[in-house]
GROMACS .gro file of C-alpha atoms in nm:
model
  273
    1MET     CA    1   0.001   0.001   0.000
    2SER     CA    2   0.293   0.232   0.054
    3ALA     CA    3   0.384   0.196  -0.313
    4ILE     CA    4   0.027   0.283  -0.411
    5LEU     CA    5   0.038   0.588  -0.185
    6VAL     CA    6   0.360   0.707  -0.349
    7ARG     CA    7   0.201   0.674  -0.694
    8LEU     CA    8  -0.113   0.855  -0.576
    9THR     CA    9   0.092   1.137  -0.427
   10ALA     CA   10   0.297   1.173  -0.746
   11ASN     CA   11  -0.018   1.183  -0.959
   12TYR     CA   12  -0.175   1.437  -0.727
   13HIS     CA   13   0.119   1.676  -0.745
   14ARG     CA   14   0.160   1.637  -1.121
   15LEU     CA   15  -0.205   1.656  -1.228
   16ILE     CA   16  -0.381   1.860  -0.963
   17ILE     CA   17  -0.135   2.077  -0.769
   18GLY     CA   18   0.089   2.128  -1.073
   19SER     CA   19  -0.193   2.206  -1.316
   20ASP     CA   20  -0.436   2.491  -1.371
   21LEU     CA   21  -0.754   2.290  -1.362
   22GLY     CA   22  -1.048   2.415  -1.560
   23GLN     CA   23  -1.388   2.255  -1.631
   24GLU     CA   24  -1.484   2.258  -1.266
   25ASP     CA   25  -1.842   2.161  -1.352
   26TRP     CA   26  -1.711   1.842  -1.507
   27HIS     CA   27  -1.444   1.716  -1.269
   28GLN     CA   28  -1.621   1.859  -0.959
   29HIS     CA   29  -1.291   1.841  -0.767
   30ILE     CA   30  -1.288   1.458  -0.771
   31PRO     CA   31  -0.928   1.333  -0.805
   32TRP     CA   32  -1.003   0.997  -0.968
   33ARG     CA   33  -1.197   1.170  -1.244
   34ILE     CA   34  -0.894   1.385  -1.323
   35TYR     CA   35  -0.658   1.087  -1.310
   36ASN     CA   36  -0.873   0.894  -1.558
   37LEU     CA   37  -0.777   1.141  -1.830
   38ASP     CA   38  -0.405   1.069  -1.790
   39LYS     CA   39  -0.247   0.757  -1.935
   40ARG     CA   40   0.002   0.718  -1.650
   41ALA     CA   41  -0.253   0.776  -1.373
   42SER     CA   42  -0.565   0.612  -1.511
   43SER     CA   43  -0.499   0.268  -1.362
   44ILE     CA   44  -0.452   0.379  -1.002
   45THR     CA   45  -0.822   0.379  -0.910
   46ASN     CA   46  -0.870   0.019  -1.021
   47VAL     CA   47  -0.557  -0.086  -0.834
   48VAL     CA   48  -0.704   0.049  -0.509
   49ILE     CA   49  -1.048  -0.106  -0.572
   50HIS     CA   50  -0.903  -0.449  -0.658
   51PHE     CA   51  -0.664  -0.441  -0.363
   52ILE     CA   52  -0.945  -0.490  -0.113
   53ARG     CA   53  -1.097  -0.767  -0.325
   54LEU     CA   54  -0.768  -0.959  -0.316
   55TYR     CA   55  -0.653  -0.888   0.039
   56ASP     CA   56  -0.967  -0.823   0.245
   57THR     CA   57  -0.913  -1.131   0.462
   58ILE     CA   58  -0.548  -1.049   0.518
   59LEU     CA   59  -0.632  -0.690   0.614
   60ALA     CA   60  -0.907  -0.807   0.850
   61ASN     CA   61  -0.653  -1.013   1.041
   62SER     CA   62  -0.370  -0.760   1.030
   63ASN     CA   63  -0.281  -0.458   1.239
   64PRO     CA   64  -0.584  -0.221   1.218
   65ASN     CA   65  -0.356   0.057   1.088
   66CYS     CA   66  -0.339  -0.138   0.761
   67ILE     CA   67  -0.710  -0.112   0.679
   68VAL     CA   68  -0.698   0.253   0.790
   69ILE     CA   69  -0.432   0.323   0.524
   70TRP     CA   70  -0.646   0.151   0.259
   71HIS     CA   71  -0.941   0.368   0.356
   72ASN     CA   72  -0.716   0.670   0.326
   73LEU     CA   73  -0.614   0.569  -0.029
   74CYS     CA   74  -0.984   0.570  -0.121
   75LEU     CA   75  -1.023   0.903   0.051
   76LEU     CA   76  -0.741   1.051  -0.157
   77LEU     CA   77  -0.912   0.930  -0.475
   78THR     CA   78  -1.253   1.071  -0.386
   79ALA     CA   79  -1.163   1.400  -0.212
   80ASP     CA   80  -0.912   1.672  -0.288
   81ILE     CA   81  -0.746   1.703   0.053
   82ARG     CA   82  -0.551   2.018  -0.040
   83LEU     CA   83  -0.882   2.183  -0.136
   84HIS     CA   84  -1.015   2.095   0.209
   85GLU     CA   85  -0.701   2.235   0.369
   86ARG     CA   86  -0.757   2.563   0.181
   87ALA     CA   87  -1.117   2.558   0.302
   88ALA     CA   88  -0.975   2.529   0.654
   89GLY     CA   89  -0.775   2.851   0.604
   90ARG     CA   90  -0.434   2.718   0.499
   91GLU     CA   91  -0.388   2.989   0.232
   92GLY     CA   92  -0.581   3.275   0.386
   93PRO     CA   93  -0.941   3.396   0.410
   94GLU     CA   94  -0.998   3.467   0.040
   95ALA     CA   95  -0.876   3.123  -0.070
   96MET     CA   96  -1.079   2.976   0.216
   97GLN     CA   97  -1.407   3.113   0.089
   98THR     CA   98  -1.334   3.006  -0.272
   99ALA     CA   99  -1.247   2.656  -0.155
  100ARG     CA  100  -1.564   2.623   0.048
  101GLN     CA  101  -1.770   2.713  -0.256
  102ALA     CA  102  -1.581   2.447  -0.453
  103ILE     CA  103  -1.648   2.191  -0.180
  104ALA     CA  104  -2.018   2.271  -0.207
  105LEU     CA  105  -2.000   2.151  -0.569
  106TRP     CA  106  -1.804   1.838  -0.472
  107ALA     CA  107  -2.042   1.754  -0.185
  108LYS     CA  108  -2.328   1.683  -0.428
  109THR     CA  109  -2.145   1.387  -0.586
  110PRO     CA  110  -2.141   1.012  -0.512
  111ALA     CA  111  -1.762   1.044  -0.481
  112ALA     CA  112  -1.809   1.285  -0.189
  113ARG     CA  113  -2.047   1.045  -0.017
  114ARG     CA  114  -1.802   0.757  -0.064
  115ALA     CA  115  -1.527   0.977   0.082
  116CYS     CA  116  -1.749   1.031   0.387
  117LEU     CA  117  -1.796   0.657   0.420
  118HIS     CA  118  -1.422   0.593   0.424
  119ALA     CA  119  -1.363   0.884   0.662
  120ALA     CA  120  -1.621   0.746   0.903
  121GLN     CA  121  -1.467   0.399   0.888
  122ILE     CA  122  -1.126   0.547   0.973
  123PHE     CA  123  -1.281   0.726   1.272
  124HIS     CA  124  -1.437   0.401   1.399
  125ARG     CA  125  -1.122   0.193   1.346
  126LEU     CA  126  -0.909   0.439   1.533
  127SER     CA  127  -1.171   0.483   1.803
  128ASN     CA  128  -1.085   0.123   1.897
  129TRP     CA  129  -0.710   0.192   1.885
  130LYS     CA  130  -0.491   0.028   2.148
  131PRO     CA  131  -0.132   0.120   2.234
  132MET     CA  132  -0.015  -0.220   2.114
  133ASP     CA  133  -0.139  -0.128   1.763
  134GLY     CA  134   0.126   0.141   1.737
  135MET     CA  135   0.076   0.482   1.577
  136GLY     CA  136   0.294   0.644   1.318
  137PHE     CA  137   0.254   0.936   1.086
  138GLN     CA  138   0.007   0.775   0.845
  139PRO     CA  139  -0.281   0.678   1.075
  140ALA     CA  140  -0.272   1.017   1.250
  141ARG     CA  141  -0.270   1.193   0.914
  142CYS     CA  142  -0.555   0.969   0.795
  143LEU     CA  143  -0.759   1.082   1.093
  144LEU     CA  144  -0.692   1.447   1.014
  145ASN     CA  145  -0.792   1.394   0.649
  146SER     CA  146  -1.112   1.226   0.764
  147ALA     CA  147  -1.196   1.512   0.994
  148LEU     CA  148  -1.161   1.766   0.713
  149VAL     CA  149  -1.366   1.561   0.466
  150LEU     CA  150  -1.656   1.492   0.704
  151ALA     CA  151  -1.661   1.840   0.859
  152PHE     CA  152  -1.670   2.029   0.528
  153TYR     CA  153  -1.916   1.783   0.375
  154THR     CA  154  -2.141   1.847   0.673
  155LEU     CA  155  -2.089   2.221   0.654
  156VAL     CA  156  -2.226   2.240   0.297
  157SER     CA  157  -2.432   1.920   0.310
  158PRO     CA  158  -2.707   1.949   0.050
  159GLY     CA  159  -3.061   1.906   0.170
  160ALA     CA  160  -2.973   1.798   0.523
  161THR     CA  161  -3.262   1.829   0.766
  162GLU     CA  162  -3.312   1.743   1.130
  163ALA     CA  163  -3.574   1.481   1.060
  164ARG     CA  164  -3.501   1.172   1.266
  165HIS     CA  165  -3.449   0.848   1.080
  166ALA     CA  166  -3.509   0.539   1.287
  167ASP     CA  167  -3.322   0.320   1.040
  168SER     CA  168  -3.034   0.560   0.969
  169PHE     CA  169  -2.725   0.395   0.831
  170ASP     CA  170  -2.425   0.435   1.065
  171LEU     CA  171  -2.133   0.513   0.839
  172ALA     CA  172  -1.876   0.429   1.107
  173THR     CA  173  -1.993   0.108   1.270
  174ALA     CA  174  -2.147  -0.065   0.969
  175ASP     CA  175  -1.981  -0.388   0.861
  176ILE     CA  176  -1.938  -0.300   0.493
  177ASP     CA  177  -1.869  -0.556   0.223
  178TRP     CA  178  -1.636  -0.358  -0.002
  179LYS     CA  179  -1.658  -0.628  -0.270
  180ILE     CA  180  -2.027  -0.539  -0.308
  181VAL     CA  181  -1.956  -0.165  -0.297
  182GLY     CA  182  -1.699  -0.217  -0.573
  183GLU     CA  183  -1.643   0.098  -0.777
  184GLU     CA  184  -1.949   0.292  -0.653
  185GLY     CA  185  -1.853   0.655  -0.629
  186MET     CA  186  -1.520   0.587  -0.800
  187ALA     CA  187  -1.630   0.546  -1.159
  188ASP     CA  188  -1.863   0.711  -1.409
  189SER     CA  189  -2.114   0.443  -1.507
  190THR     CA  190  -2.489   0.487  -1.483
  191PRO     CA  191  -2.583   0.856  -1.485
  192GLU     CA  192  -2.645   0.989  -1.135
  193GLY     CA  193  -3.013   0.979  -1.043
  194GLN     CA  194  -3.084   0.678  -1.266
  195GLN     CA  195  -2.942   0.407  -1.040
  196PRO     CA  196  -3.191   0.181  -0.859
  197ARG     CA  197  -3.191   0.124  -0.487
  198THR     CA  198  -3.021  -0.195  -0.370
  199ASP     CA  199  -3.025  -0.417  -0.063
  200ASP     CA  200  -2.688  -0.279   0.047
  201PRO     CA  201  -2.710   0.033   0.268
  202ALA     CA  202  -2.353   0.145   0.187
  203VAL     CA  203  -2.426   0.143  -0.187
  204ASN     CA  204  -2.753   0.329  -0.125
  205PHE     CA  205  -2.575   0.593   0.080
  206ILE     CA  206  -2.321   0.652  -0.197
  207ARG     CA  207  -2.593   0.676  -0.461
  208PHE     CA  208  -2.860   0.869  -0.275
  209GLY     CA  209  -2.702   1.020   0.038
  210GLY     CA  210  -2.855   1.046   0.381
  211PRO     CA  211  -2.769   1.179   0.725
  212VAL     CA  212  -2.412   1.152   0.845
  213VAL     CA  213  -2.426   0.909   1.138
  214LEU     CA  214  -2.108   0.824   1.331
  215CYS     CA  215  -2.117   0.578   1.617
  216GLY     CA  216  -2.480   0.656   1.693
  217LYS     CA  217  -2.447   1.036   1.663
  218THR     CA  218  -2.624   1.213   1.379
  219TYR     CA  219  -2.465   1.523   1.223
  220PHE     CA  220  -2.701   1.728   1.007
  221GLY     CA  221  -2.599   2.006   0.772
  222GLY     CA  222  -2.456   2.336   0.890
  223ALA     CA  223  -2.171   2.486   1.086
  224SER     CA  224  -2.279   2.380   1.433
  225TYR     CA  225  -2.275   2.010   1.337
  226ALA     CA  226  -1.948   2.055   1.148
  227ARG     CA  227  -1.794   2.201   1.460
  228ARG     CA  228  -1.918   1.907   1.667
  229LEU     CA  229  -1.754   1.669   1.422
  230LEU     CA  230  -1.425   1.855   1.447
  231LEU     CA  231  -1.437   1.838   1.828
  232ASP     CA  232  -1.505   1.463   1.819
  233PHE     CA  233  -1.208   1.407   1.585
  234ALA     CA  234  -0.984   1.638   1.789
  235SER     CA  235  -1.071   1.446   2.101
  236LEU     CA  236  -0.982   1.118   1.935
  237LEU     CA  237  -0.656   1.264   1.801
  238ASP     CA  238  -0.573   1.387   2.150
  239GLU     CA  239  -0.598   1.028   2.264
  240VAL     CA  240  -0.429   0.830   1.986
  241GLY     CA  241  -0.180   1.084   1.857
  242ARG     CA  242  -0.066   1.265   2.167
  243HIS     CA  243   0.289   1.134   2.147
  244TRP     CA  244   0.326   1.158   1.767
  245MET     CA  245   0.112   1.432   1.615
  246ALA     CA  246   0.005   1.667   1.896
  247LYS     CA  247  -0.027   1.952   1.647
  248TYR     CA  248  -0.319   1.783   1.464
  249PRO     CA  249  -0.579   1.824   1.736
  250ARG     CA  250  -0.467   2.185   1.786
  251LEU     CA  251  -0.528   2.243   1.414
  252LEU     CA  252  -0.880   2.103   1.443
  253TYR     CA  253  -0.958   2.324   1.741
  254MET     CA  254  -0.842   2.624   1.536
  255ILE     CA  255  -1.053   2.521   1.235
  256HIS     CA  256  -1.348   2.476   1.472
  257ASP     CA  257  -1.328   2.849   1.556
  258THR     CA  258  -1.350   2.951   1.190
  259MET     CA  259  -1.636   2.719   1.093
  260VAL     CA  260  -1.929   2.935   0.991
  261ASP     CA  261  -2.223   2.866   0.763
  262VAL     CA  262  -2.157   2.894   0.389
  263ASP     CA  263  -2.378   3.070   0.137
  264VAL     CA  264  -2.418   2.793  -0.121
  265GLY     CA  265  -2.576   2.908  -0.445
  266GLY     CA  266  -2.766   3.185  -0.271
  267GLU     CA  267  -2.891   2.955   0.005
  268MET     CA  268  -2.740   2.993   0.350
  269ARG     CA  269  -2.675   2.668   0.531
  270GLU     CA  270  -2.770   2.740   0.887
  271GLY     CA  271  -2.671   2.551   1.196
  272THR     CA  272  -2.813   2.550   1.543
  273ALA     CA  273  -2.605   2.643   1.840
   0.00000   0.00000   0.00000
């Protein structure tokens, strides 16, 4: 997986950071869609998808950090992490507002919903972290990436309401069969809106969306719920990364203080205090 991560990082710097991307309405800030246009990068998405099909049993019986890294590979294919960092204020207030508008476009896609699914799974896996599992740079960074993806998706979450769903799908604790999920949210196949519902709740979430539920907690759209997510991730990072990446929870606390509702297409996403 380290070799795959190196290839992904190289593709990202060459095709996204190192390029002046146009056609925003087409690529919608989805990395795998941009990679598919490049001969050298086009195979990377299938490599990641097929990896779990081949090695799911091995990963299930390995150190939990291994499956966390696989989830992060999927996250890097479905979400532009640098865009989320800009939305968090990395490059100043003007770039922050532009990035948050771009994330509002991304958040409407199946790729964004799949990214949320992987981010939630990372949160759950590391919630059960034990000192004997060890903790290096990658799992802590995976947790930070997950926090940014889920928080900003929630901030601009389209159509989120506070209606209670008795049968809500818990993105974090669900036992997901990734062989069934396959390439959902990581390939352009059936046009969005024309896919049928299935018996698999993970596939349905990717196709149709739904409330963000993590470990029994529901996070609806808006800044107040995004801030709660950031605090939950910061608390977990305080626990599992205190000896390695103490700066990460501090970053999340700082982002928490800048998280305000975003005017998306003339409609203000409002949160409750």
